[in-house]
PDB file of C-alpha atoms in Angstrom:
ATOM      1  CA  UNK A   1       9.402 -21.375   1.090  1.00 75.00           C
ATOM      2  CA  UNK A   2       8.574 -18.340   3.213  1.00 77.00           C
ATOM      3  CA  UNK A   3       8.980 -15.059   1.869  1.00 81.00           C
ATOM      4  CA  UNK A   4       9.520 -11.838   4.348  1.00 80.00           C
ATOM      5  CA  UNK A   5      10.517  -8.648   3.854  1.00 81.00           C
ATOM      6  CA  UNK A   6      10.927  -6.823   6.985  1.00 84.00           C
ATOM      7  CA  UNK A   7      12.943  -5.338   9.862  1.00 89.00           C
ATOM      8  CA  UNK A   8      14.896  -7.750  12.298  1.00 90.00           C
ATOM      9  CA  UNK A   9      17.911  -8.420  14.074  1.00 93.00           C
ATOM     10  CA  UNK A  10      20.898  -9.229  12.089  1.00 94.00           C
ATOM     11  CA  UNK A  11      23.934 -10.034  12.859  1.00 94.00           C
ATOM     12  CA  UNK A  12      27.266 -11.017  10.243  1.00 94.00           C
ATOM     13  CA  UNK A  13      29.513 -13.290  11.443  1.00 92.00           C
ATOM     14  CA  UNK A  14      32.957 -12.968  10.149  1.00 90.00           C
ATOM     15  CA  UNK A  15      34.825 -14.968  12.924  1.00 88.00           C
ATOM     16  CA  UNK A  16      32.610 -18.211  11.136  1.00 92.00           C
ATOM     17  CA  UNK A  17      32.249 -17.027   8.041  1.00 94.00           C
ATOM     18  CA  UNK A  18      27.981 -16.925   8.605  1.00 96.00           C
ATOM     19  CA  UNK A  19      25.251 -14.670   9.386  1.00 96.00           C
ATOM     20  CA  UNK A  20      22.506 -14.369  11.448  1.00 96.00           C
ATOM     21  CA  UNK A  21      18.758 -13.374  12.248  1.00 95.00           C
ATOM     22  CA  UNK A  22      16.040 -13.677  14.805  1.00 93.00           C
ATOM     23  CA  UNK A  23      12.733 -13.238  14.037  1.00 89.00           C
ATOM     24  CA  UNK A  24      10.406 -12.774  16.918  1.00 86.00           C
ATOM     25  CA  UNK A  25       7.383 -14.906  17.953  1.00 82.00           C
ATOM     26  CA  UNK A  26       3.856 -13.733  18.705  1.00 75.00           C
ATOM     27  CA  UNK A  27       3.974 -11.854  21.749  1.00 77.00           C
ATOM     28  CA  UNK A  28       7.971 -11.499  21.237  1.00 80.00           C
ATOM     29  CA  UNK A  29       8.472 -13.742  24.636  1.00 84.00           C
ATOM     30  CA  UNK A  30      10.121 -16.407  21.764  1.00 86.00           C
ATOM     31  CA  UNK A  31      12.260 -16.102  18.850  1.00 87.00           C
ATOM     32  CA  UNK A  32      13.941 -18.430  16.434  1.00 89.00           C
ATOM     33  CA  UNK A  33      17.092 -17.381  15.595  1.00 92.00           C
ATOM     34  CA  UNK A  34      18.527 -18.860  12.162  1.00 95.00           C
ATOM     35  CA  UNK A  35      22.874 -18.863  11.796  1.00 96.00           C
ATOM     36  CA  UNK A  36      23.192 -19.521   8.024  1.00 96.00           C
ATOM     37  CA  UNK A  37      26.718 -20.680   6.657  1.00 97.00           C
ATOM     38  CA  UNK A  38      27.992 -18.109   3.911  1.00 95.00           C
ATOM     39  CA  UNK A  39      29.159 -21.033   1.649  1.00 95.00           C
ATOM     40  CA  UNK A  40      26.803 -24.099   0.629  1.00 94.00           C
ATOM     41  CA  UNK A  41      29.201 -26.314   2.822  1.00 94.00           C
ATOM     42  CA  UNK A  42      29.875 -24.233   5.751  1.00 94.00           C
ATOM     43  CA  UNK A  43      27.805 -25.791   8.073  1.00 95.00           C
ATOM     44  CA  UNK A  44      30.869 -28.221   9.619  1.00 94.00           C
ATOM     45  CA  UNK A  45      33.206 -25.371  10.074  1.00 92.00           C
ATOM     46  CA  UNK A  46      29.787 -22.920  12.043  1.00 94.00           C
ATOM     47  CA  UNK A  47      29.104 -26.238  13.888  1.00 94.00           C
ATOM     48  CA  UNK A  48      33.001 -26.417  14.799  1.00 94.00           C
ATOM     49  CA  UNK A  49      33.224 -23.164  16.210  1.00 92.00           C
ATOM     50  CA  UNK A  50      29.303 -22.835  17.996  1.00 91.00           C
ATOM     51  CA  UNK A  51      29.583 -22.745  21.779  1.00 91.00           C
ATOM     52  CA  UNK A  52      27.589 -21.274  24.436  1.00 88.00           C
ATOM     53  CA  UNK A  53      29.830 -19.021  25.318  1.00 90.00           C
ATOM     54  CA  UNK A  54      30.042 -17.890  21.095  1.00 90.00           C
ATOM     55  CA  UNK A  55      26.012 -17.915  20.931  1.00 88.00           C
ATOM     56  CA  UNK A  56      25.765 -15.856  23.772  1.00 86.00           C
ATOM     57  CA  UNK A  57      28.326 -13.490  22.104  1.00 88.00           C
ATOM     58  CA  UNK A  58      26.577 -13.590  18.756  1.00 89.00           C
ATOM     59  CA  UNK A  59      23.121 -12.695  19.858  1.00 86.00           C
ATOM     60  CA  UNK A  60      24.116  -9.996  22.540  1.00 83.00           C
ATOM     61  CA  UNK A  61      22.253  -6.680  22.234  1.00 79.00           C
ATOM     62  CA  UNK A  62      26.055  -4.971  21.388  1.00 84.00           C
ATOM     63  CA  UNK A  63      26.234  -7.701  17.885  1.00 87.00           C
ATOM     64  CA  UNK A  64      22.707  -7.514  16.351  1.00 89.00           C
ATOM     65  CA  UNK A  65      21.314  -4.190  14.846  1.00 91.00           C
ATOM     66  CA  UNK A  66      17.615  -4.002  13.170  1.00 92.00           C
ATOM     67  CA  UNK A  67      17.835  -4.853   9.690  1.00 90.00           C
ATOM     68  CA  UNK A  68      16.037  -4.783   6.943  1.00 91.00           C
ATOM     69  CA  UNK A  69      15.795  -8.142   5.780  1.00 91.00           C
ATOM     70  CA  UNK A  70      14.537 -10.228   3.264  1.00 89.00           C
ATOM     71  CA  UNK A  71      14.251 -13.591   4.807  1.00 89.00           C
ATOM     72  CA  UNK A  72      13.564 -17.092   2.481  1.00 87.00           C
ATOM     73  CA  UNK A  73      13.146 -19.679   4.858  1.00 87.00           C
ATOM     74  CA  UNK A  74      12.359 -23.268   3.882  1.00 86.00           C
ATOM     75  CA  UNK A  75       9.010 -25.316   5.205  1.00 82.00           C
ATOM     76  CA  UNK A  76      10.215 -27.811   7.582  1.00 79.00           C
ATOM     77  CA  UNK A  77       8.891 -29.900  10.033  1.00 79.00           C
ATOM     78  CA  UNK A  78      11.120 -31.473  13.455  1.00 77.00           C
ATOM     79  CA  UNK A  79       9.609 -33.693  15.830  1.00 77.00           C
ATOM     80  CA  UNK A  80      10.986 -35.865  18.480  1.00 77.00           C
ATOM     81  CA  UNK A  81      10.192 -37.932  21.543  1.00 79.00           C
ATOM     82  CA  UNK A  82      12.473 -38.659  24.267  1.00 77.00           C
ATOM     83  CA  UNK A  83      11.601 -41.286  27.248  1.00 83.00           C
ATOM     84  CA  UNK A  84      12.654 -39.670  30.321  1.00 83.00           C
ATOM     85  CA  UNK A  85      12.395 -42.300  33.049  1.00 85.00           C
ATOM     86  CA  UNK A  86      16.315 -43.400  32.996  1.00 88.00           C
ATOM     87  CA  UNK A  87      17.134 -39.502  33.152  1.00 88.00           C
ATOM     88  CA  UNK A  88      14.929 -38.964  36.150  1.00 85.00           C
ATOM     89  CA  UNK A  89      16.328 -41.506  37.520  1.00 88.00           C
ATOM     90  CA  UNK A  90      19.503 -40.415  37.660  1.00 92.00           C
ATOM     91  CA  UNK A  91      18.728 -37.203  39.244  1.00 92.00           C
ATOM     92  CA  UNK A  92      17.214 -38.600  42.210  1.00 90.00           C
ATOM     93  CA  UNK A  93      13.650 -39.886  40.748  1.00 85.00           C
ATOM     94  CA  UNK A  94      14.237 -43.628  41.791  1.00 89.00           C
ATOM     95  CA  UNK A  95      11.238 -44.044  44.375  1.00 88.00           C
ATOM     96  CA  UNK A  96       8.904 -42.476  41.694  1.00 85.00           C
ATOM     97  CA  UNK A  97       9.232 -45.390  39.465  1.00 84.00           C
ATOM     98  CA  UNK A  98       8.864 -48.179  42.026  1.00 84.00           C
ATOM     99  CA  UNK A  99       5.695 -49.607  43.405  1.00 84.00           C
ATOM    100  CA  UNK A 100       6.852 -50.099  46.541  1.00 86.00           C
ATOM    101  CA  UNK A 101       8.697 -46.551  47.092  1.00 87.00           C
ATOM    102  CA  UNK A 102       6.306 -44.421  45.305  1.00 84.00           C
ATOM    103  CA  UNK A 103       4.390 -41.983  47.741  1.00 85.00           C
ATOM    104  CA  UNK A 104       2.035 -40.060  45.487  1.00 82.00           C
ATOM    105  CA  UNK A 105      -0.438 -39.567  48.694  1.00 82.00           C
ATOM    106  CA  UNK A 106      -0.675 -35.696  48.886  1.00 87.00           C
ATOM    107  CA  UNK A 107      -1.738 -35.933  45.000  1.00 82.00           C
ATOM    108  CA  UNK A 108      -3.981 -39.211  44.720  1.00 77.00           C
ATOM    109  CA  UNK A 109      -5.784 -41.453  47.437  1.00 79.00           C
ATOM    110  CA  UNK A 110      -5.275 -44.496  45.439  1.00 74.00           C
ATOM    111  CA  UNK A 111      -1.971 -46.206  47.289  1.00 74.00           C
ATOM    112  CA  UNK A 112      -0.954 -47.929  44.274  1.00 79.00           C
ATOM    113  CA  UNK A 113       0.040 -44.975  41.954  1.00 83.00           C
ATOM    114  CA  UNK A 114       3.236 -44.555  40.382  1.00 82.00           C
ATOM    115  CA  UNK A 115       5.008 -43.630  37.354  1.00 84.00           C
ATOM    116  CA  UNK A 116       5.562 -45.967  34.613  1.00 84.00           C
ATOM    117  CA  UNK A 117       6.996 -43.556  32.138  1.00 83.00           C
ATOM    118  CA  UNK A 118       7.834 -39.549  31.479  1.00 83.00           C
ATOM    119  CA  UNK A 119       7.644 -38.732  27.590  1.00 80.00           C
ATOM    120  CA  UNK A 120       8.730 -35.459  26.560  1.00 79.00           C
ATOM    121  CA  UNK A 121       7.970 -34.457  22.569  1.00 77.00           C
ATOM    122  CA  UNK A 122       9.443 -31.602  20.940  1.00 74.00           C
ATOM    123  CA  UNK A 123       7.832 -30.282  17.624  1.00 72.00           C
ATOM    124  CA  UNK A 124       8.951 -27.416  15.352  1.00 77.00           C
ATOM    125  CA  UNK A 125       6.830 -26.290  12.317  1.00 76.00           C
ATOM    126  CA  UNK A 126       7.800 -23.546   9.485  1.00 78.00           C
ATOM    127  CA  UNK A 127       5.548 -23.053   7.131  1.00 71.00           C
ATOM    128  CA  UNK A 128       3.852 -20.168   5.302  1.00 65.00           C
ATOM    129  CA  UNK A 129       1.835 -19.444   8.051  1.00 64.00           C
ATOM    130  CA  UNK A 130       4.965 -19.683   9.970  1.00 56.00           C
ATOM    131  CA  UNK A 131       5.170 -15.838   9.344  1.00 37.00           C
ATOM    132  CA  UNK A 132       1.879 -15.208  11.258  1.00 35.00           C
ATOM    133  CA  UNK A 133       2.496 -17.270  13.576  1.00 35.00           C
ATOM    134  CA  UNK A 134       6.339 -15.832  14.533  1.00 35.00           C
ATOM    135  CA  UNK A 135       3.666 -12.450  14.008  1.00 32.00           C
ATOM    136  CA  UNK A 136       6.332 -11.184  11.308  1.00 33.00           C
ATOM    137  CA  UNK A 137       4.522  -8.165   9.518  1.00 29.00           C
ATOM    138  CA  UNK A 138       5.846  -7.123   6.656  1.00 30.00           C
ATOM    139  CA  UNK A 139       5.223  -6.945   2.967  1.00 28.00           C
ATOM    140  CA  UNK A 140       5.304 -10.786   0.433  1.00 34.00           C
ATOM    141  CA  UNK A 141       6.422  -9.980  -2.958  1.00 35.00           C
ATOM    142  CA  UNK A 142       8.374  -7.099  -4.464  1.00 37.00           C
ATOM    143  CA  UNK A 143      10.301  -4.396  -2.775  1.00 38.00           C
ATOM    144  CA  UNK A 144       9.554  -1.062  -4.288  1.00 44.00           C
ATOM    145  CA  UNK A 145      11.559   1.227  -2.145  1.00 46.00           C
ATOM    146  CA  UNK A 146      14.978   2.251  -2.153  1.00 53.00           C
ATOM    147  CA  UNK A 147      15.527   0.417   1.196  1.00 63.00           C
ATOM    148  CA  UNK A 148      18.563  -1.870   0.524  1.00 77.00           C
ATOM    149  CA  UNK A 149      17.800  -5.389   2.072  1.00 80.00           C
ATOM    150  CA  UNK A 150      20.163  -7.676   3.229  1.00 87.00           C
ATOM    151  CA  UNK A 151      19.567 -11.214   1.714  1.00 88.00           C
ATOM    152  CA  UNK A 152      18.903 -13.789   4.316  1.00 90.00           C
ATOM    153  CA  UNK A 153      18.160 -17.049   1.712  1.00 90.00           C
ATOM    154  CA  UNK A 154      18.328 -20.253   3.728  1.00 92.00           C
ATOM    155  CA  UNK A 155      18.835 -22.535   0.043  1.00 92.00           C
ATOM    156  CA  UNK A 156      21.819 -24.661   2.002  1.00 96.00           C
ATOM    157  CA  UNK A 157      21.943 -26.162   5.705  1.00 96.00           C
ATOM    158  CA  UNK A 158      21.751 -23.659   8.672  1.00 96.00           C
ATOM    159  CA  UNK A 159      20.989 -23.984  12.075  1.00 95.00           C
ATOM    160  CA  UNK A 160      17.970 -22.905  14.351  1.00 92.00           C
ATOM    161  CA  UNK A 161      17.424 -21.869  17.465  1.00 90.00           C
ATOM    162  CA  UNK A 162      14.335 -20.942  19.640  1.00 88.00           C
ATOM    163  CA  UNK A 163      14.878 -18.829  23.041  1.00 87.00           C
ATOM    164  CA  UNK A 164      12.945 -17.513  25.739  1.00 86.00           C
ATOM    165  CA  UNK A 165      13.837 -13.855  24.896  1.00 86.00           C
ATOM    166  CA  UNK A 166      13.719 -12.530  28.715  1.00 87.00           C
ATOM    167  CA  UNK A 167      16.620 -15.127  30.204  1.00 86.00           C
ATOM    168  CA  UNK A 168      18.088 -16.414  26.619  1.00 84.00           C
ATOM    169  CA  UNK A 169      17.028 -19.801  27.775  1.00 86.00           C
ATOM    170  CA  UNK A 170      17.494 -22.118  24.573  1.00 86.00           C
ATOM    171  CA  UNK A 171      14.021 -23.955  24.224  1.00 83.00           C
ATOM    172  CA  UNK A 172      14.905 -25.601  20.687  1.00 85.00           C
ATOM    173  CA  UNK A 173      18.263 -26.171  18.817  1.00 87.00           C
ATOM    174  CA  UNK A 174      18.032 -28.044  15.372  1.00 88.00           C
ATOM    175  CA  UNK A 175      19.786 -28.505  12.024  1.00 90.00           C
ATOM    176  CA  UNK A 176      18.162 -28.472   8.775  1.00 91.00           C
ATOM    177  CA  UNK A 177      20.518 -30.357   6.288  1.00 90.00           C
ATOM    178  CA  UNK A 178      18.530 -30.192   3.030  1.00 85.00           C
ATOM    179  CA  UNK A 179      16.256 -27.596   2.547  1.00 76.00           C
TER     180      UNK A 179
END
């Protein structure tokens, strides 16, 4: 489990009965943003009720205020690996995958190249290091100031997403069911 105490955007969410937080990556170009159910078996009901429109809502400058957090976020691990031919394909990509329609000749001399497949792999990681590498500083351990934290402990299934902070373009979207 990761352990931080520290400042970050927070956000309740009464209309789903949830709560949110976003913890910026290195640099701060990224962040994940984690919506946690209130109850253990909330997640249906946030699910339910999550559209664009609501996300873009939630994490709007006017919703989130700094917070002092203390954030317990489980190790996980996503991966995934999606053929992309048929997809291309469909958008217009046809010649690209044919041997006899495939012009690659302002990239390769070789007359006889074309694609045979387009792989795209997505892979999430949160670990303990996870902290240094979202480059979260903050105190692990005890709080021993009067600073009242609000409790952000991701024990029961939540939601996850990672954005491109500067056009809110959603990279990653995931669900971790048992944590």
């Amino acid at each position: 489990m990761m352990e931080q105490s520290n400042h970050l955007k927070f956000a309740p969410l009464e209309d789903v009965q949830a709560k949110m937080v976003e913890i910026p990556y290195k640099g701060k170009a990224l962040s994940m943003v984690v919506l946690l159910p209130n109850e253990v078996d909330g997640l249906q009901q946030l699910e339910d009720k999550l559209t664009a429109e609501k996300l873009m809502e939630w994490t709007s400058l006017q919703n989130m205020n700094m917070t002092d957090v203390n954030l317990h976020l489980p190790k996980f691990i996503m991966e995934d690996s999606y053929n992309l031919k048929s997809k291309l394909i469909d958008m217009g990509m046809e010649k690209a995958f044919h041997p006899q329609d495939a012009d690659f000749s302002s990239m390769s001399r070789d007359r006889d190249l074309v694609v045979s497949i387009v792989m795209h792999k997505a892979f999430v990681k949160v670990n303990e290091e996870g902290a240094e590498a979202a480059a979260i500083t903050g105190s692990m351990g005890s709080i021993t100031s009067a600073t009242i934290y609000e409790d952000f402990n991701c024990d029961h299934p939540f939601l996850f997403i990672i954005k491109q902070n500067d056009n809110n373009t959603i990279l990653f979207f995931g669900r971790v069911s048992s944590p």
